[in-house]
XYZ file of C-alpha atoms in Angstrom:
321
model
C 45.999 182.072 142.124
C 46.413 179.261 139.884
C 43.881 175.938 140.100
C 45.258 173.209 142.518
C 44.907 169.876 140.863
C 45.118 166.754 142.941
C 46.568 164.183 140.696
C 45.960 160.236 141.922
C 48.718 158.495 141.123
C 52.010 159.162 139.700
C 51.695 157.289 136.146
C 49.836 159.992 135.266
C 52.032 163.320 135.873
C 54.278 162.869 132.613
C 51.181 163.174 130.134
C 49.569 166.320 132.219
C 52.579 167.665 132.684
C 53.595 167.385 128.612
C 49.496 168.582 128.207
C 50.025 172.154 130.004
C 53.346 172.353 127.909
C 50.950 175.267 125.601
C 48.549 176.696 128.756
C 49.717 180.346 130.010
C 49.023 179.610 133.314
C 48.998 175.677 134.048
C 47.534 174.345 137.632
C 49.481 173.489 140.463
C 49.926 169.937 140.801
C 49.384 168.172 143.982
C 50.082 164.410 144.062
C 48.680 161.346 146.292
C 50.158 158.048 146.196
C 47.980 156.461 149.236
C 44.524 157.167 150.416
C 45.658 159.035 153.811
C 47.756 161.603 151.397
C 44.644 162.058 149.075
C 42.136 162.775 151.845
C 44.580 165.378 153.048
C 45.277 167.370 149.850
C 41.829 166.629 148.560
C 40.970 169.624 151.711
C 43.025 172.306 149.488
C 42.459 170.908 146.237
C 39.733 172.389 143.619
C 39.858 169.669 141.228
C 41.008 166.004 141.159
C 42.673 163.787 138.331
C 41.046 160.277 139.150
C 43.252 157.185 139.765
C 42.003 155.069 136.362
C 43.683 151.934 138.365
C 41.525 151.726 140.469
C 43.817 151.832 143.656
C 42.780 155.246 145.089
C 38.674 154.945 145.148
C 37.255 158.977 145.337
C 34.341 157.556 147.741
C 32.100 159.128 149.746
C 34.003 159.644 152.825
C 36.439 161.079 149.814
C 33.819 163.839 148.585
C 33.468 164.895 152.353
C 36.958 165.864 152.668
C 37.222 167.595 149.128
C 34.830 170.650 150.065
C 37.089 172.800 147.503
C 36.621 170.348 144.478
C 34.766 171.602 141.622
C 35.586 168.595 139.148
C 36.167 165.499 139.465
C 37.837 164.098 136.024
C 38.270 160.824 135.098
C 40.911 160.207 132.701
C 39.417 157.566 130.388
C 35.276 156.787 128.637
C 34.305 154.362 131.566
C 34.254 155.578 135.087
C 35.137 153.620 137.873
C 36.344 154.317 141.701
C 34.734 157.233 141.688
C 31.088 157.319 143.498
C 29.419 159.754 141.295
C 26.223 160.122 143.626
C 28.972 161.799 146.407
C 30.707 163.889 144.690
C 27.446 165.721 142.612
C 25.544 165.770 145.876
C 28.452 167.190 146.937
C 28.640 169.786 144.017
C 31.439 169.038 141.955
C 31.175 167.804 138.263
C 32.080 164.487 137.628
C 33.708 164.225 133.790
C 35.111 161.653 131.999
C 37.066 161.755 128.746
C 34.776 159.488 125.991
C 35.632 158.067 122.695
C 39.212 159.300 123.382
C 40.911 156.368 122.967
C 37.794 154.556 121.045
C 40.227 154.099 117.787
C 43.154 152.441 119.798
C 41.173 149.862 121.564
C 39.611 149.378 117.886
C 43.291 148.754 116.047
C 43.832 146.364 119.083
C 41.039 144.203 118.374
C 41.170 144.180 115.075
C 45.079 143.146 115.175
C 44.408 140.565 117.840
C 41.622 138.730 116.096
C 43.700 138.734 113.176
C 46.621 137.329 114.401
C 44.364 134.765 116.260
C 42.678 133.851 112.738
C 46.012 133.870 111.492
C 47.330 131.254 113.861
C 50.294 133.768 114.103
C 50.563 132.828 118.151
C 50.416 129.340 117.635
C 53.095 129.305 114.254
C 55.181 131.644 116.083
C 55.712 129.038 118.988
C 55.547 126.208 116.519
C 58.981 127.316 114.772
C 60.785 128.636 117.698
C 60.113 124.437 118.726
C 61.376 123.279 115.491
C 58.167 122.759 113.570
C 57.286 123.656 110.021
C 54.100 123.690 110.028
C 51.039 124.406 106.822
C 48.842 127.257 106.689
C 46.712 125.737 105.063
C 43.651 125.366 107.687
C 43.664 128.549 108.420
C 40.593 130.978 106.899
C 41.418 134.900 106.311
C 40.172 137.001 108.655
C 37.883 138.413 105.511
C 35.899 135.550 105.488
C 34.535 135.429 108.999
C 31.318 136.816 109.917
C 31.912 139.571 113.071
C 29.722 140.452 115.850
C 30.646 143.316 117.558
C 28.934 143.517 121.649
C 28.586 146.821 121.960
C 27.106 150.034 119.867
C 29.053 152.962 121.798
C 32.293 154.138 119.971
C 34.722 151.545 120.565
C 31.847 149.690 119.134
C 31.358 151.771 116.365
C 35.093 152.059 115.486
C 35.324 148.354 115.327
C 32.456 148.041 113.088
C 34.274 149.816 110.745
C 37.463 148.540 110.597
C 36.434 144.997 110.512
C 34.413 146.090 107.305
C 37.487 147.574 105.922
C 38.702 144.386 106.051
C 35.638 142.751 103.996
C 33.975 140.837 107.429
C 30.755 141.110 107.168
C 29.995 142.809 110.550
C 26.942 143.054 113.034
C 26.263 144.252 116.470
C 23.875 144.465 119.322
C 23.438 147.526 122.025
C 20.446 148.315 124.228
C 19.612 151.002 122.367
C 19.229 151.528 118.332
C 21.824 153.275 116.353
C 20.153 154.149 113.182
C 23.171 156.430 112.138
C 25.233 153.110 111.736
C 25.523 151.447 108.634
C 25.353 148.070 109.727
C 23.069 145.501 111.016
C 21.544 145.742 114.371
C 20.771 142.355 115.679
C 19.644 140.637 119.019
C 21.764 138.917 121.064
C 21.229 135.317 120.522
C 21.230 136.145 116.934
C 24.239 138.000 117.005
C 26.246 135.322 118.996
C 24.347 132.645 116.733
C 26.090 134.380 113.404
C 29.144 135.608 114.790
C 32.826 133.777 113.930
C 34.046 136.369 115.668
C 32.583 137.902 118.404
C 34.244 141.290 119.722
C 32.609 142.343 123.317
C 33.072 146.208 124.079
C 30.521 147.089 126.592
C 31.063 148.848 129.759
C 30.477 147.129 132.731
C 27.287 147.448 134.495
C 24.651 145.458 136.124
C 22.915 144.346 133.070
C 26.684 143.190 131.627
C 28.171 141.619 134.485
C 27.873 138.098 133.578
C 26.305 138.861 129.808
C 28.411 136.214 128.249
C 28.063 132.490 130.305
C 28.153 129.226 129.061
C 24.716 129.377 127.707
C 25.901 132.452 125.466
C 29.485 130.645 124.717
C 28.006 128.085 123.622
C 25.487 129.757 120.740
C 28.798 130.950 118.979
C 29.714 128.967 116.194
C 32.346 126.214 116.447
C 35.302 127.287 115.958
C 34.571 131.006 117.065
C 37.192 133.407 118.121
C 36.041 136.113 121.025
C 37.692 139.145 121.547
C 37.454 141.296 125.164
C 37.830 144.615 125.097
C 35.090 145.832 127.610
C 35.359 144.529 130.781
C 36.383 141.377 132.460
C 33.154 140.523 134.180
C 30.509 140.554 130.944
C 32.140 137.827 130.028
C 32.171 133.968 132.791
C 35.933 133.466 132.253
C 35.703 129.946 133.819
C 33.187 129.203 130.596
C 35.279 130.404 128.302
C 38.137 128.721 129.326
C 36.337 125.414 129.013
C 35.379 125.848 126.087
C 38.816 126.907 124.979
C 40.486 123.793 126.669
C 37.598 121.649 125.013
C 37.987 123.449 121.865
C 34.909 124.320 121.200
C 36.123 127.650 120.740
C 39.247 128.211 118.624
C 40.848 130.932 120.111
C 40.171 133.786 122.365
C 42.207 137.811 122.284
C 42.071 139.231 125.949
C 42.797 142.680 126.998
C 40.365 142.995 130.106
C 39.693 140.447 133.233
C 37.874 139.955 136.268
C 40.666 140.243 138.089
C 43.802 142.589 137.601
C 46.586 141.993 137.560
C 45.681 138.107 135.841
C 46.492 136.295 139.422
C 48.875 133.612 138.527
C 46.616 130.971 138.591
C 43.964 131.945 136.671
C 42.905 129.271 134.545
C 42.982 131.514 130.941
C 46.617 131.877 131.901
C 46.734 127.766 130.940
C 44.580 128.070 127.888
C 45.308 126.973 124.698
C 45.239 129.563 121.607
C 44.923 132.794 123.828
C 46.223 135.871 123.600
C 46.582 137.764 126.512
C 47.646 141.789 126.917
C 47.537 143.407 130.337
C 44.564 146.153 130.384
C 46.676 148.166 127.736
C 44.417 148.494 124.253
C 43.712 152.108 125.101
C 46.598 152.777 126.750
C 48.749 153.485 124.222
C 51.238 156.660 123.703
C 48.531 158.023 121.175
C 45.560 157.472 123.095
C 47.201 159.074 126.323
C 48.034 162.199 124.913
C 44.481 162.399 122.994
C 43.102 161.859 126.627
C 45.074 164.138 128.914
C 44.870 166.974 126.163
C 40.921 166.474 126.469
C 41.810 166.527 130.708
C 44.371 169.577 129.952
C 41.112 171.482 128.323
C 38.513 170.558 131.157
C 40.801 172.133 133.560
C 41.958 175.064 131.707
C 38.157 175.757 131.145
C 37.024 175.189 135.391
C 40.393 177.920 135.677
C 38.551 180.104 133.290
C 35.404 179.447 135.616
C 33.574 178.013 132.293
C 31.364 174.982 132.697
C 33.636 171.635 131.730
C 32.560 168.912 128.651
C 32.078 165.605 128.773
C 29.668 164.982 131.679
C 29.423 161.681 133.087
C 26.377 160.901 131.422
C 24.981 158.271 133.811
C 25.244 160.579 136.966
C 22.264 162.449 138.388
C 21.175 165.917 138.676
C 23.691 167.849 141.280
C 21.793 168.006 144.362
C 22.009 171.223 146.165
C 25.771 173.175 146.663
C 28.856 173.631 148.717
């Protein structure tokens, strides 16, 4: 009998289904658009495909009714709307798919501080209004100093292709990374020297709220920040201040407390942003590198072989079905 698979969300089917294209013997999809249809296939289901919107929330009262699921994957490196204490106690592995999209959400931020640095946003709307306007305030992304918030592997990738393009570069994480080749600094120092500060930290309870107005406001003049984390590390009240004030010269968004942006969101008003909706590791490459790497997890629980990539931050399992 072939694996069922309860997928969470129909965005996802196209990539899985284009995944098992080489697999002998692909699962049997089941799909769930709303939480009453999940919590009635999750009864037949042996693993699940988690909902990476956030809409459809794999809760405890979700882990009760899957008594059949064996995995739980999450189809991105963070891992949210699932409760990862349920489903282990429960039995069932809870993977996610890391550094799988790390180099995508890395060309995004290096692309959007460089147009940013570039003016391009600002030039761009400048001669659609009849303006020609000089270039010749503007500095080369090259010459500004980079901070990168963050040492996991979006981290790491954007260390190194801000180098390639002659920043010098920094960063800060919790923990040391003495296999990187750059300089490991703390936070006040890093915000201190940073002309442009990328932030790519997950969220958690030490980052919610990292970056206030205090931390804003060590950045240099005339600093660019760049958010490809998570909404919430960074107070997006402060920064918006400090962008209407100018204090700040421009800020690259890909992330937000809130998503959708709600339509009055003050960032949406201001000046010298650039705004993308959630989308810096969602591209066509990065979706097929991360539903091949979900393709392989479930090929190996059909082959009754342990899956890879563990949630790292999840306990122990704690007992069996």
């Amino acid at each position: 009998m072939r694996l069922p698979v309860l997928v969470l969300g129909r965005a996802a089917l196209p990539d899985l289904t284009a995944a098992f294209a080489d697999l002998a013997q692909p699962p049997d999809l089941l799909l769930a658009e709303d939480r009453a249809t999940m919590l009635d296939q999750l009864a037949v289901a042996g693993a699940v495909v988690a909902d990476w919107t956030g809409h459809l929330v794999l809760d405890a009262a979700a882990a009760r009714a899957g008594r059949r699921v064996r995995l739980v994957q999450y189809p991105g490196a963070g891992l949210h709307s699932v409760d990862v204490d349920a489903w282990r106690r429960a039995g069932a592995a809870v993977c996610h798919v890391p550094a799988a999209n790390a180099a995508s959400v890395a060309e995004w931020a290096v692309l959007a501080a460089g147009a940013l640095a570039r003016r391009l946003p600002a030039l761009d709307h400048d001669l659609r209004t009849g303006h020609w306007t000089s270039g010749a305030d503007i500095r080369d992304l090259s010459e500004r100093r980079v901070g990168v918030l963050g040492g996991g592997a979006v981290g790491e990738a954007c260390l190194r292709l801000f180098a390639a393009f002659g920043c010098p570069v920094a960063y800060h994480s919790r923990r040391p990374r003495p296999e990187l080749a750059y300089d490991r600094r703390p936070l006040p120092d890093l915000l201190a020297g940073s002309d442009v500060l990328v932030v790519a930290v997950p969220l958690t309870p030490d980052t919610r709220g990292l970056l206030g107005a205090t931390e804003l406001a060590r950045l240099p003049a005339g600093a660019l920040l760049v958010n490809v984390g998570r909404g919430p590390v960074t107070d997006e009240s402060a920064l918006a201040q400090a962008l209407r004030t100018g204090r700040l010269a421009g800020a690259a968004l890909d992330v937000f407390g809130t998503e959708p942006l709600p339509p009055d969101h003050p960032l949406r008003a201001a000046p010298n942003t650039l705004l993308s909706p959630h989308v810096a590791g969602g591209s066509g490459t990065a979706r097929r590198r991360i539903f091949a790497r979900v393709a392989a997890n479930l090929a190996r629980l059909a082959d009754d072989l342990d899956p890879h990539w563990p949630w790292p931050a999840a306990p122990p399992p704690e007992g069996s079905r």
